[in-house]
Each structure stands twice: as C-alpha cells, then as structure tokens.
CSV table of C-alpha atoms in Angstrom, one decimal:
chain,number,residue,atom,x,y,z
A,1,UNK,CA,0.0,0.1,0.0
A,2,UNK,CA,1.3,3.6,-0.8
A,3,UNK,CA,1.9,6.0,1.9
A,4,UNK,CA,-0.5,8.4,0.7
A,5,UNK,CA,-3.2,5.8,0.7
A,6,UNK,CA,-2.4,4.7,4.3
A,7,UNK,CA,-2.5,8.3,5.3
A,8,UNK,CA,-5.9,8.7,3.4
A,9,UNK,CA,-7.2,5.4,5.4
A,10,UNK,CA,-6.1,6.5,8.7
A,11,UNK,CA,-7.8,10.0,8.4
A,12,UNK,CA,-11.0,8.4,7.5
A,13,UNK,CA,-10.6,5.9,10.6
A,14,UNK,CA,-9.8,8.9,12.8
A,15,UNK,CA,-12.8,10.9,11.3
A,16,UNK,CA,-15.2,8.1,12.3
A,17,UNK,CA,-13.5,7.0,15.8
A,18,UNK,CA,-11.4,9.8,16.9
A,19,UNK,CA,-13.4,11.4,19.6
A,20,UNK,CA,-14.0,8.0,21.4
A,21,UNK,CA,-10.5,7.3,21.2
A,22,UNK,CA,-9.3,10.5,22.7
A,23,UNK,CA,-11.8,10.3,25.5
A,24,UNK,CA,-10.2,6.8,26.2
A,25,UNK,CA,-6.6,8.3,26.0
A,26,UNK,CA,-7.8,11.3,28.2
A,27,UNK,CA,-9.1,9.0,31.0
A,28,UNK,CA,-5.9,6.6,31.0
A,29,UNK,CA,-3.6,9.6,30.9
A,30,UNK,CA,-5.3,11.9,33.5
A,31,UNK,CA,-5.4,14.9,31.4
A,32,UNK,CA,-6.5,16.2,28.1
A,33,UNK,CA,-2.9,17.2,27.0
A,34,UNK,CA,-1.5,13.9,28.3
A,35,UNK,CA,-4.1,12.0,26.4
A,36,UNK,CA,-3.7,13.8,23.2
A,37,UNK,CA,0.1,12.7,23.5
A,38,UNK,CA,-0.7,9.5,24.2
A,39,UNK,CA,-3.2,9.1,21.3
A,40,UNK,CA,-0.5,10.6,19.2
A,41,UNK,CA,2.3,8.0,20.1
A,42,UNK,CA,-0.3,5.4,19.7
A,43,UNK,CA,-1.2,6.6,16.2
A,44,UNK,CA,2.3,6.9,15.3
A,45,UNK,CA,2.9,3.1,16.2
A,46,UNK,CA,-0.4,2.4,14.3
A,47,UNK,CA,0.8,4.1,11.0
A,48,UNK,CA,4.2,2.2,11.1
A,49,UNK,CA,2.3,-1.2,11.1
A,50,UNK,CA,-0.7,0.3,8.8
A,51,UNK,CA,0.2,-2.2,5.8
A,52,UNK,CA,0.2,-5.4,8.2
A,53,UNK,CA,-3.0,-4.8,10.0
A,54,UNK,CA,-5.9,-7.0,8.8
A,55,UNK,CA,-9.4,-5.8,9.5
A,56,UNK,CA,-10.4,-3.1,11.8
A,57,UNK,CA,-7.3,-1.2,13.1
A,58,UNK,CA,-9.2,-0.1,16.3
A,59,UNK,CA,-8.2,-3.1,18.4
A,60,UNK,CA,-4.6,-2.6,17.6
A,61,UNK,CA,-4.9,1.2,18.3
A,62,UNK,CA,-6.5,0.5,21.6
A,63,UNK,CA,-4.4,-2.0,22.8
A,64,UNK,CA,-1.3,0.1,21.9
A,65,UNK,CA,-3.1,3.1,24.2
A,66,UNK,CA,-3.5,0.7,27.1
A,67,UNK,CA,0.2,-0.5,26.8
A,68,UNK,CA,1.5,2.8,26.3
A,69,UNK,CA,-0.3,4.1,29.4
A,70,UNK,CA,0.8,1.5,31.5
A,71,UNK,CA,4.4,2.0,30.5
A,72,UNK,CA,3.9,5.7,31.2
A,73,UNK,CA,2.5,4.8,34.7
A,74,UNK,CA,5.5,2.6,35.5
A,75,UNK,CA,8.0,5.3,34.3
A,76,UNK,CA,6.2,7.7,36.7
A,77,UNK,CA,6.3,5.5,39.7
A,78,UNK,CA,9.8,4.8,39.2
A,79,UNK,CA,10.5,8.6,39.2
A,80,UNK,CA,8.5,8.9,42.2
A,81,UNK,CA,10.3,6.4,44.3
A,82,UNK,CA,13.4,8.3,43.3
A,83,UNK,CA,12.2,11.5,44.5
A,84,UNK,CA,9.8,10.8,47.5
A,85,UNK,CA,9.6,14.3,48.4
A,86,UNK,CA,7.4,15.2,45.7
A,87,UNK,CA,3.9,13.6,46.3
A,88,UNK,CA,1.2,13.6,43.5
A,89,UNK,CA,-2.2,15.3,44.3
A,90,UNK,CA,-1.0,18.1,46.4
A,91,UNK,CA,-2.1,21.0,44.0
A,92,UNK,CA,-5.6,22.1,44.2
A,93,UNK,CA,-8.0,22.0,41.2
A,94,UNK,CA,-9.4,25.5,40.1
A,95,UNK,CA,-13.3,25.2,40.1
A,96,UNK,CA,-15.0,26.3,37.0
A,97,UNK,CA,-18.6,26.2,38.5
A,98,UNK,CA,-19.9,23.1,36.8
A,99,UNK,CA,-20.8,20.1,38.7
A,100,UNK,CA,-20.2,17.7,35.8
A,101,UNK,CA,-16.6,19.0,35.2
A,102,UNK,CA,-16.0,18.8,38.8
A,103,UNK,CA,-17.2,15.2,39.1
A,104,UNK,CA,-15.4,14.2,36.0
A,105,UNK,CA,-12.2,15.6,37.2
A,106,UNK,CA,-12.7,14.0,40.9
A,107,UNK,CA,-13.2,10.7,39.0
A,108,UNK,CA,-10.0,11.1,36.9
A,109,UNK,CA,-8.0,12.0,40.2
A,110,UNK,CA,-9.2,8.9,41.9
A,111,UNK,CA,-8.5,6.8,38.8
A,112,UNK,CA,-5.0,8.1,38.6
A,113,UNK,CA,-4.5,6.7,42.4
A,114,UNK,CA,-5.4,3.2,41.3
A,115,UNK,CA,-2.6,0.6,40.2
A,116,UNK,CA,-2.4,0.4,36.3
A,117,UNK,CA,-3.9,-3.0,35.8
A,118,UNK,CA,-7.0,-1.9,37.8
A,119,UNK,CA,-7.2,1.6,36.0
A,120,UNK,CA,-7.0,-0.1,32.5
A,121,UNK,CA,-9.7,-2.6,33.3
A,122,UNK,CA,-12.2,-0.1,34.9
A,123,UNK,CA,-11.5,2.1,31.8
A,124,UNK,CA,-12.1,-0.5,29.4
A,125,UNK,CA,-15.1,-2.3,31.4
A,126,UNK,CA,-17.0,0.9,32.3
A,127,UNK,CA,-15.8,3.8,30.1
A,128,UNK,CA,-15.3,1.5,26.7
A,129,UNK,CA,-18.3,-0.7,28.1
A,130,UNK,CA,-16.2,-3.8,26.8
A,131,UNK,CA,-17.2,-7.4,28.2
A,132,UNK,CA,-15.0,-9.1,30.5
A,133,UNK,CA,-13.9,-11.3,27.8
A,134,UNK,CA,-13.3,-8.5,25.4
A,135,UNK,CA,-11.4,-6.6,28.3
A,136,UNK,CA,-9.2,-9.8,29.0
A,137,UNK,CA,-8.4,-10.0,25.4
A,138,UNK,CA,-7.4,-6.3,24.9
A,139,UNK,CA,-5.1,-6.5,27.9
A,140,UNK,CA,-3.9,-9.7,27.2
A,141,UNK,CA,-4.8,-11.3,30.6
A,142,UNK,CA,-7.5,-13.9,31.6
A,143,UNK,CA,-11.2,-13.2,32.4
A,144,UNK,CA,-10.4,-13.9,36.2
A,145,UNK,CA,-7.9,-11.2,36.2
A,146,UNK,CA,-10.2,-9.1,34.7
A,147,UNK,CA,-12.7,-9.8,37.4
A,148,UNK,CA,-10.6,-9.5,40.2
A,149,UNK,CA,-8.8,-6.4,39.0
A,150,UNK,CA,-12.3,-5.0,38.6
A,151,UNK,CA,-13.6,-5.9,42.0
A,152,UNK,CA,-10.4,-4.5,43.7
A,153,UNK,CA,-10.5,-1.3,41.6
A,154,UNK,CA,-14.1,-0.6,42.4
A,155,UNK,CA,-13.5,-1.4,46.1
A,156,UNK,CA,-10.6,0.9,46.2
A,157,UNK,CA,-12.5,3.6,44.4
A,158,UNK,CA,-15.3,3.4,47.0
A,159,UNK,CA,-12.6,3.7,49.7
A,160,UNK,CA,-10.7,6.6,48.1
A,161,UNK,CA,-13.9,8.5,47.5
A,162,UNK,CA,-15.3,8.0,50.9
A,163,UNK,CA,-12.2,9.0,52.4
A,164,UNK,CA,-11.9,12.1,50.4
A,165,UNK,CA,-15.4,13.4,51.1
A,166,UNK,CA,-15.0,12.6,54.9
A,167,UNK,CA,-11.9,14.8,55.1
A,168,UNK,CA,-13.1,17.7,53.1
A,169,UNK,CA,-14.0,20.6,54.9
A,170,UNK,CA,-17.8,20.8,55.1
A,171,UNK,CA,-18.0,23.6,52.6
A,172,UNK,CA,-15.9,21.8,49.8
A,173,UNK,CA,-17.9,18.5,49.7
A,174,UNK,CA,-19.6,17.7,46.7
A,175,UNK,CA,-23.3,16.5,47.0
C-alpha cells in the first residue's frame, strides 16, 4: 500500500472513531494534554504497522493505548520512588463552577490513584463498555484477572471516594 493511501485510510478511521479514542486516552492519561500525547504516540505506532494490520485497526490502536499508558505509569512510579519528597495530588483544582466538570475531575483523580492494571480494566469495562472477555483479550490477561482487578479497583475507588469526602471541609464537599 502506498504511503498516501495509508494516510487517507488513517484519516478516515480517525474521522469516524477519533473522538471516542481521545476520550479513552484522556481517561488513561489523566489530562487532556497527556491524553492527546498518548493518542498521538499510539497513532504513530499504528501508522508504522498500517500495512500489516488486517481488518479493523481499532483493536490494535486501543491495545497500544493501554500498553503505552501502562508504560507511562511504570516510568512515573519509578520516578516517584527516586524523589519521595514530591507527592502527587497536592495541588488543588481550579473550580469552573459546573458540577459535571468537577465530578469528572474527581473521577480522573481517583482513577490516577489506582494501580495500572485496575485503572486499565475499569476504563475498558465501564468507560469503553467492553465485556469481561473483550477486556481480557485487549489487555492480554485472563477473564479471572479482569474480574479480580475490577472488584479490587471498584473497592479501592469506593474507599478513596469515601476517604476524600470525609476529610474535606464541610463547605467543599460535593453533593
């Protein structure tokens, strides 16, 4: 396949699925900018292997997104171990006045506190609405691993969200 044709096919694919893929990348990365960077890196890999991909390239791209995000989390964790004085989550968010944005921000912050596997599973299962089998295939693990990571991740989210609302001053709690 010639390079111009590959680019045209990729542009068509992104026109159809780009917004959903960007939302997934933002959830995995934790911010819009980091999500855009993550999606860009995954697209670069997709374009390099475009000729060898048979069928729908979305599965390849999603798996690449999850793997790149997990690599980023591992690098970040290693960096944090080296510099224990720098603790994540100490800066406060600027409120823009809308409850939906605040709720989404709180959810992303809670997701960022989960281990990479649990975060990947929860995003795939509940944001992407994939089945347990589809999630297991996407992440390259067993269905049992998906189930246990889902259970542990949801439990940890409940614990973190309860802890964060109990320890906020009364005027700052969200309903």
